[in-house]
Short mmCIF file of C-alpha atoms and ligand atoms in Angstrom, two decimals:
data_model
loop_
_atom_site.label_atom_id
_atom_site.label_comp_id
_atom_site.label_asym_id
_atom_site.label_seq_id
_atom_site.Cartn_x
_atom_site.Cartn_y
_atom_site.Cartn_z
CA UNK A 10 10.11 -17.41 5.61
CA UNK A 11 7.69 -20.25 5.23
CA UNK A 12 4.51 -18.20 5.51
CA UNK A 13 5.61 -15.62 2.95
CA UNK A 14 2.72 -14.78 0.58
CA UNK A 15 4.32 -12.06 -1.51
CA UNK A 16 7.96 -11.28 -2.03
CA UNK A 17 9.04 -8.21 -3.96
CA UNK A 18 12.72 -8.37 -4.89
CA UNK A 19 14.75 -5.46 -6.18
CA UNK A 20 11.82 -3.98 -8.10
CA UNK A 21 12.60 -1.21 -10.56
CA UNK A 22 9.73 0.58 -12.32
CA UNK A 23 10.55 3.43 -14.68
CA UNK A 24 8.92 5.88 -17.07
CA UNK A 25 10.33 6.23 -20.55
CA UNK A 26 10.92 9.90 -21.32
CA UNK A 27 12.94 11.99 -23.74
CA UNK A 28 15.50 12.28 -20.91
CA UNK A 29 15.78 8.50 -20.76
CA UNK A 30 14.18 6.10 -18.28
CA UNK A 31 13.21 7.74 -14.98
CA UNK A 32 13.06 5.29 -12.09
CA UNK A 33 10.01 5.97 -9.93
CA UNK A 34 10.56 2.72 -8.00
CA UNK A 35 14.23 1.97 -7.62
CA UNK A 36 15.30 -1.30 -6.05
CA UNK A 37 12.39 -1.98 -3.69
CA UNK A 38 12.41 -5.26 -1.74
CA UNK A 39 9.99 -6.43 0.93
CA UNK A 40 7.82 -9.36 1.75
CA UNK A 41 4.29 -9.80 3.00
CA UNK A 42 3.52 -12.76 5.21
CA UNK A 43 0.19 -14.60 5.32
CA UNK A 44 -2.36 -12.75 7.41
CA UNK A 45 -0.20 -9.75 8.15
CA UNK A 46 -0.98 -6.09 7.58
CA UNK A 47 1.99 -4.21 6.28
CA UNK A 48 1.95 -0.44 5.96
CA UNK A 49 3.78 1.36 3.16
CA UNK A 50 4.34 4.91 4.30
CA UNK A 51 5.90 7.93 2.65
CA UNK A 52 5.16 11.37 1.31
CA UNK A 53 3.32 11.88 -1.94
CA UNK A 54 5.57 11.06 -4.90
CA UNK A 55 7.57 8.36 -3.08
CA UNK A 56 6.54 5.60 -5.47
CA UNK A 57 4.01 3.89 -3.19
CA UNK A 58 1.24 3.67 -5.79
CA UNK A 59 3.62 2.58 -8.53
CA UNK A 60 4.91 -0.19 -6.30
CA UNK A 61 1.37 -1.51 -5.84
CA UNK A 62 0.50 -1.06 -9.52
CA UNK A 63 3.66 -3.02 -10.35
CA UNK A 64 2.43 -5.89 -8.17
CA UNK A 65 -0.96 -5.76 -9.89
CA UNK A 66 0.60 -5.60 -13.36
CA UNK A 67 -1.17 -2.27 -13.96
CA UNK A 68 1.68 0.22 -14.38
CA UNK A 69 0.35 2.95 -16.71
CA UNK A 70 2.10 3.65 -20.03
CA UNK A 71 4.83 4.92 -20.54
CA UNK A 72 5.78 3.32 -17.23
CA UNK A 73 7.16 -0.20 -17.13
CA UNK A 74 8.61 -2.67 -14.67
CA UNK A 75 12.24 -2.73 -15.78
CA UNK A 76 13.67 -5.38 -13.49
CA UNK A 77 13.11 -7.34 -10.31
CA UNK A 78 10.90 -10.21 -9.24
CA UNK A 79 7.48 -10.32 -7.61
CA UNK A 80 6.77 -13.75 -6.18
CA UNK A 81 3.18 -14.44 -5.19
CA UNK A 82 2.82 -17.87 -3.58
CA UNK A 83 6.18 -18.70 -5.13
CA UNK A 84 5.22 -17.71 -8.69
CA UNK A 85 6.93 -14.71 -10.33
CA UNK A 86 4.05 -12.46 -11.43
CA UNK A 87 6.36 -10.59 -13.79
CA UNK A 88 6.76 -13.74 -15.88
CA UNK A 89 3.02 -14.28 -16.37
CA UNK A 90 1.10 -13.55 -19.55
CA UNK A 91 -1.56 -10.85 -19.26
CA UNK A 92 -4.31 -13.50 -19.48
CA UNK A 93 -2.89 -15.29 -16.45
CA UNK A 94 -2.46 -12.01 -14.60
CA UNK A 95 -6.12 -11.16 -15.22
CA UNK A 96 -7.08 -14.31 -13.32
CA UNK A 97 -4.87 -13.41 -10.37
CA UNK A 98 -6.07 -9.81 -10.26
CA UNK A 99 -9.31 -9.57 -8.42
CA UNK A 100 -9.22 -13.27 -7.60
CA UNK A 101 -6.09 -13.67 -5.49
CA UNK A 102 -5.03 -10.05 -5.23
CA UNK A 103 -7.56 -7.23 -4.98
CA UNK A 104 -7.00 -3.51 -4.78
CA UNK A 105 -8.94 -0.55 -3.45
CA UNK A 106 -8.16 3.09 -4.08
CA UNK A 107 -8.51 6.46 -2.43
CA UNK A 108 -11.60 7.73 -4.14
CA UNK A 109 -14.20 5.01 -4.17
CA UNK A 110 -16.81 7.25 -5.79
CA UNK A 111 -14.68 7.43 -8.92
CA UNK A 112 -14.14 3.66 -8.97
CA UNK A 113 -17.82 2.84 -8.55
CA UNK A 114 -20.16 2.98 -11.53
CA UNK A 115 -22.48 5.94 -10.84
CA UNK A 116 -25.42 4.54 -12.80
CA UNK A 117 -25.35 1.05 -11.33
CA UNK A 118 -26.90 0.12 -7.98
CA UNK A 119 -24.35 -0.85 -5.34
CA UNK A 120 -25.67 -4.38 -4.88
CA UNK A 121 -25.54 -4.97 -8.61
CA UNK A 122 -21.86 -3.92 -8.71
CA UNK A 123 -21.00 -6.49 -6.06
CA UNK A 124 -23.05 -9.15 -7.89
CA UNK A 125 -21.15 -8.40 -11.10
CA UNK A 126 -17.81 -8.69 -9.27
CA UNK A 127 -18.80 -12.07 -7.81
CA UNK A 128 -20.01 -13.39 -11.17
CA UNK A 129 -16.82 -12.25 -12.93
CA UNK A 130 -14.77 -14.55 -10.77
CA UNK A 131 -16.95 -17.54 -10.11
CA UNK A 132 -19.86 -19.50 -11.45
CA UNK A 133 -22.74 -18.34 -9.34
CA UNK A 134 -26.35 -17.86 -10.33
CA UNK A 135 -27.67 -14.33 -10.07
CA UNK A 136 -29.66 -15.41 -7.03
CA UNK A 137 -26.61 -16.93 -5.29
CA UNK A 138 -24.53 -13.87 -6.09
CA UNK A 139 -27.25 -11.61 -4.68
CA UNK A 140 -27.26 -13.61 -1.45
CA UNK A 141 -23.47 -13.28 -1.20
CA UNK A 142 -23.61 -9.56 -1.99
CA UNK A 143 -26.07 -9.01 0.83
CA UNK A 144 -23.86 -11.00 3.17
CA UNK A 145 -20.76 -9.00 2.13
CA UNK A 146 -22.55 -5.71 2.65
CA UNK A 147 -23.30 -6.84 6.18
CA UNK A 148 -19.72 -7.98 6.73
CA UNK A 149 -18.28 -4.59 5.81
CA UNK A 150 -20.45 -3.03 8.49
CA UNK A 151 -23.11 -1.29 6.44
CA UNK A 152 -26.29 -0.87 8.46
CA UNK A 153 -29.46 -1.97 6.69
CA UNK A 154 -27.87 -4.03 3.87
CA UNK A 155 -31.20 -4.63 2.15
CA UNK A 156 -31.61 -0.90 1.54
CA UNK A 157 -27.99 -0.39 0.51
CA UNK A 158 -28.27 -3.05 -2.21
CA UNK A 159 -30.64 -0.83 -4.11
CA UNK A 160 -28.83 2.46 -3.54
CA UNK A 161 -26.79 4.28 -6.17
CA UNK A 162 -23.28 5.37 -5.10
CA UNK A 163 -24.25 9.07 -4.97
CA UNK A 164 -26.89 8.26 -2.37
CA UNK A 165 -24.22 6.98 0.04
CA UNK A 166 -21.57 8.81 2.07
CA UNK A 167 -17.86 8.57 1.19
CA UNK A 168 -17.27 6.11 4.02
CA UNK A 169 -20.15 3.88 2.89
CA UNK A 170 -18.87 3.95 -0.72
CA UNK A 171 -15.45 2.87 0.54
CA UNK A 172 -17.16 0.00 2.37
CA UNK A 173 -18.86 -1.00 -0.89
CA UNK A 174 -15.46 -0.97 -2.62
CA UNK A 175 -14.09 -3.19 0.12
CA UNK A 176 -17.08 -5.55 -0.33
CA UNK A 177 -16.30 -5.70 -4.07
CA UNK A 178 -12.64 -6.39 -3.32
CA UNK A 179 -13.63 -9.15 -0.89
CA UNK A 180 -16.14 -10.71 -3.26
CA UNK A 181 -13.50 -13.05 -4.65
CA UNK A 182 -11.95 -13.85 -1.25
CA UNK A 183 -8.49 -12.48 -2.11
CA UNK A 184 -5.39 -13.66 -0.30
CA UNK A 185 -3.93 -10.19 -0.58
CA UNK A 186 -5.71 -6.85 -0.46
CA UNK A 187 -3.81 -3.74 -1.52
CA UNK A 188 -5.42 -0.60 -0.13
CA UNK A 189 -3.93 2.56 -1.63
CA UNK A 190 -4.75 5.55 0.59
CA UNK A 191 -8.18 4.07 1.35
CA UNK A 192 -9.01 6.63 4.02
CA UNK A 193 -7.37 9.78 2.67
CA UNK A 194 -10.62 11.22 1.29
CA UNK A 195 -12.53 10.52 4.52
CA UNK A 196 -12.89 12.51 7.71
CA UNK A 197 -10.99 11.37 10.77
CA UNK A 198 -13.78 9.43 12.53
CA UNK A 199 -14.73 7.54 9.38
CA UNK A 200 -11.03 6.95 8.68
CA UNK A 201 -10.67 5.17 12.01
CA UNK A 202 -13.76 3.04 11.32
CA UNK A 203 -12.46 1.93 7.91
CA UNK A 204 -9.05 1.05 9.39
CA UNK A 205 -10.72 -0.94 12.14
CA UNK A 206 -12.77 -2.71 9.48
CA UNK A 207 -9.69 -3.61 7.40
CA UNK A 208 -7.99 -4.94 10.50
CA UNK A 209 -11.03 -7.04 11.43
CA UNK A 210 -11.52 -8.37 7.89
CA UNK A 211 -7.94 -9.53 7.50
CA UNK A 212 -8.50 -11.77 10.53
CA UNK A 213 -11.98 -12.92 9.43
CA UNK A 214 -10.86 -13.60 5.86
CA UNK A 215 -7.35 -14.69 6.76
CA UNK A 216 -5.91 -12.34 4.15
CA UNK A 217 -2.84 -10.14 4.03
CA UNK A 218 -3.18 -6.41 3.57
CA UNK A 219 -0.77 -3.85 2.13
CA UNK A 220 -1.99 -0.51 3.46
CA UNK A 221 -0.50 2.43 1.60
CA UNK A 222 -0.64 5.85 3.18
CA UNK A 223 1.21 9.17 3.32
CA UNK A 224 0.18 9.40 6.97
CA UNK A 225 2.20 7.36 9.44
CA UNK A 226 -0.49 7.98 12.06
CA UNK A 227 -2.93 5.95 9.93
CA UNK A 228 -0.92 2.72 10.07
CA UNK A 229 0.42 3.17 13.59
CA UNK A 230 -2.52 1.41 15.21
CA UNK A 231 -3.16 -1.40 12.73
CA UNK A 232 0.05 -2.47 10.96
CA UNK A 233 2.28 -5.36 12.04
CA UNK A 234 5.21 -4.03 10.04
CA UNK A 235 5.89 -0.97 7.94
CA UNK A 236 8.06 -0.02 5.01
CA UNK A 237 9.00 3.66 4.95
CA UNK A 238 9.45 4.78 1.34
CA UNK A 239 11.20 7.86 0.07
CA UNK A 240 11.86 8.86 -3.53
CA UNK A 241 11.35 5.36 -4.92
CA UNK A 242 13.30 3.48 -2.26
CA UNK A 243 12.65 1.87 1.10
CA UNK A 244 14.44 3.79 3.84
CA UNK A 245 13.40 1.69 6.80
CA UNK A 246 11.54 -1.60 7.17
CA UNK A 247 10.50 -3.57 10.18
CA UNK A 248 8.18 -4.14 13.09
CA UNK A 249 5.84 -1.18 13.65
CA UNK A 250 6.34 -0.97 17.41
CA UNK A 251 10.09 -1.10 17.00
CA UNK A 252 10.06 1.64 14.37
CA UNK A 253 7.68 3.91 16.29
CA UNK A 254 9.69 3.55 19.49
CA UNK A 255 13.16 3.51 17.97
CA UNK A 256 13.09 5.05 14.49
CA UNK A 257 16.58 4.73 13.05
CA UNK A 258 16.38 6.64 9.77
CA UNK A 259 16.35 10.44 10.01
CA UNK A 260 13.42 10.45 7.56
CA UNK A 261 11.38 8.11 9.76
CA UNK A 262 12.27 10.26 12.76
CA UNK A 263 10.93 13.29 10.88
CA UNK A 264 7.72 11.46 9.94
CA UNK A 265 7.13 10.48 13.55
CA UNK A 266 7.68 14.02 14.73
CA UNK A 267 5.07 15.13 12.17
CA UNK A 268 2.28 12.97 13.66
CA UNK A 269 -0.08 15.30 15.52
CA UNK A 270 -0.26 14.58 19.25
CA UNK A 271 -3.09 15.77 21.44
CA UNK A 272 -0.94 17.11 24.26
CA UNK A 273 1.06 19.44 22.05
CA UNK A 274 -1.82 20.64 19.94
CA UNK A 275 -1.08 24.26 20.82
CA UNK A 276 2.35 24.09 19.22
CA UNK A 277 2.87 24.35 15.49
CA UNK A 278 3.07 20.92 13.95
CA UNK A 279 6.53 19.79 12.87
CA UNK A 280 7.02 19.17 9.19
CA UNK A 281 10.09 18.05 7.29
CA UNK A 282 11.16 21.01 5.18
CA UNK A 283 11.53 20.60 1.43
CA UNK A 284 9.91 18.13 -0.94
CA UNK A 285 10.60 14.75 -2.53
CA UNK A 286 13.05 15.28 -5.44
CA UNK A 287 11.58 15.10 -8.95
CA UNK A 288 12.31 11.95 -10.92
CA UNK A 289 14.68 13.73 -13.31
CA UNK A 290 16.56 15.38 -10.43
CA UNK A 291 17.40 12.35 -8.31
CA UNK A 292 20.64 12.90 -6.43
CA UNK A 293 23.42 10.37 -6.98
CA UNK A 294 23.87 9.87 -3.24
CA UNK A 295 21.21 9.35 -0.62
CA UNK A 296 17.87 10.61 -1.88
CA UNK A 297 17.03 12.19 1.43
CA UNK A 298 20.36 13.97 1.76
CA UNK A 299 19.10 17.45 0.83
CA UNK A 300 16.49 17.37 3.58
CA UNK A 301 18.40 15.36 6.15
CA UNK A 302 19.35 17.10 9.39
CA UNK A 303 22.17 14.62 9.89
CA UNK A 304 23.65 14.51 6.39
CA UNK A 305 27.39 13.87 6.13
CA UNK A 306 29.70 14.59 3.16
CA UNK A 307 29.44 10.96 2.02
CA UNK A 308 25.64 11.17 1.77
CA UNK A 309 25.74 13.60 -1.17
CA UNK A 310 27.68 11.26 -3.42
CA UNK A 311 27.24 7.64 -2.34
CA UNK A 312 23.91 5.82 -2.26
CA UNK A 313 23.60 4.02 1.09
CA UNK A 314 22.96 0.27 1.22
CA UNK A 315 20.21 -1.47 3.14
CA UNK A 316 21.62 -2.67 6.50
CA UNK A 317 20.31 -5.27 8.91
CA UNK A 318 19.94 -3.80 12.39
CA UNK A 319 18.42 -6.87 13.95
CA UNK A 320 16.21 -9.74 12.87
CA UNK A 321 13.67 -8.19 10.49
CA UNK A 322 14.72 -4.56 11.05
CA UNK A 323 16.34 -2.83 8.09
CA UNK A 324 17.56 0.69 7.47
CA UNK A 325 19.12 2.41 4.46
CA UNK A 326 21.34 5.21 5.81
CA UNK A 327 25.09 5.86 6.00
CA UNK A 328 24.82 6.29 9.78
CA UNK A 329 24.61 2.51 9.95
CA UNK A 330 27.33 1.61 7.45
CA UNK A 331 29.16 -0.48 10.03
CA UNK A 332 26.16 -2.84 10.31
CA UNK A 333 25.81 -5.91 8.12
CA UNK A 334 24.53 -5.30 4.58
CA UNK A 335 21.14 -6.81 3.78
CA UNK A 336 22.56 -8.14 0.50
CA UNK A 337 25.45 -10.14 1.92
N1 ADP B 29 1.95 8.40 -15.40
C1 ADP B 29 3.08 8.96 -14.93
N2 ADP B 29 3.98 9.56 -15.76
C2 ADP B 29 5.13 10.09 -15.30
N3 ADP B 29 5.51 10.08 -14.00
C3 ADP B 29 4.67 9.50 -13.13
C4 ADP B 29 3.42 8.90 -13.53
N4 ADP B 29 2.81 8.39 -12.43
C5 ADP B 29 3.64 8.66 -11.40
N5 ADP B 29 4.75 9.31 -11.81
C6 ADP B 29 5.87 9.76 -10.97
O1 ADP B 29 6.38 8.65 -10.25
C7 ADP B 29 6.71 9.02 -8.94
C8 ADP B 29 6.01 8.13 -7.94
O2 ADP B 29 4.61 8.27 -8.07
P1 ADP B 29 3.57 7.48 -7.16
O3 ADP B 29 3.89 6.04 -7.15
O4 ADP B 29 2.22 7.86 -7.64
O5 ADP B 29 3.85 8.10 -5.72
P2 ADP B 29 2.99 8.00 -4.38
O6 ADP B 29 1.90 7.01 -4.58
O7 ADP B 29 3.97 7.62 -3.33
O8 ADP B 29 2.47 9.38 -4.14
C9 ADP B 29 6.35 10.49 -8.79
O9 ADP B 29 7.51 11.26 -8.96
C10 ADP B 29 5.39 10.73 -9.91
O10 ADP B 29 5.48 12.03 -10.36
MG1 MG B 30 -0.14 7.29 -4.45
#
């Protein structure tokens, strides 16, 4: 696609252990178009964070990207030297995490942290950077920016700290923002405000966003497309409306059933029984087989291939084996 900003192709990221390499991300492919917000959804331990750390070139030791390609504006990030990657990180691609209080420096005033971020990436005088910081604080919806500039992180609420982190991420005008569980530590009302903010900023700044969450409900209202991840692989990928209305993978169907709905609040909430398999206990067949209500004999032994259901809609499940393979 012509407006493709990022293309991840067959990414494999593994940890070296005494049992051999354990693949935490195993053959992940997706693309992010300019200006779009793509959600990456899946339970804890699905490999969502490692996928984003692989894009950033920040996979922690003893983890390593083993194979695949990550094209950003046509350039394979995996082929870059660390010095070149440093320039891209924070300049073209920025990342925010779940717990902004941990990421912020507790002994440095918020305004100063934004000023530092600006001056790391561009030649600006302290005065110019201060002006920009004040402007950014306003843009991320913090009331009374002048007061916030002088506040220490502990003086602000969790939601306000997350807004500061977003301001820092925006300070270099990134083309891509990766937000890894940015609202998980926040209460529901603040969560909604931060999501609304991310959605607004991607339009204002004309940037793409990868929004990672374990909660499908979080991305339902803001994402254009989603990738549903399970045990290191993408199970379903496509338009959000299409997936919410017609989920094809049994895992996606389970996730949708688990979203709390107001009208059934008296009933016990559905949850998919079982847990994501551990890295050293990955089944040889479909990774979801043990928890799948529709598993067939084939599922236990043969890994399903990604199939194309329609333009842009993909699913990885033996139920759809008669459809065209995505790799043809
Ligand atoms: N530093 C590490 N060492 C060993 N295994 C790890 C490490 N970090 C993550 N993993 C494993 O990789 C898998 C994917 O982790 P992660 O990407 O953090 O999942 P998610 O973000 O979806 O919760 C998990 O099984 C996790 O236990
Ligand atoms: Mg994570």
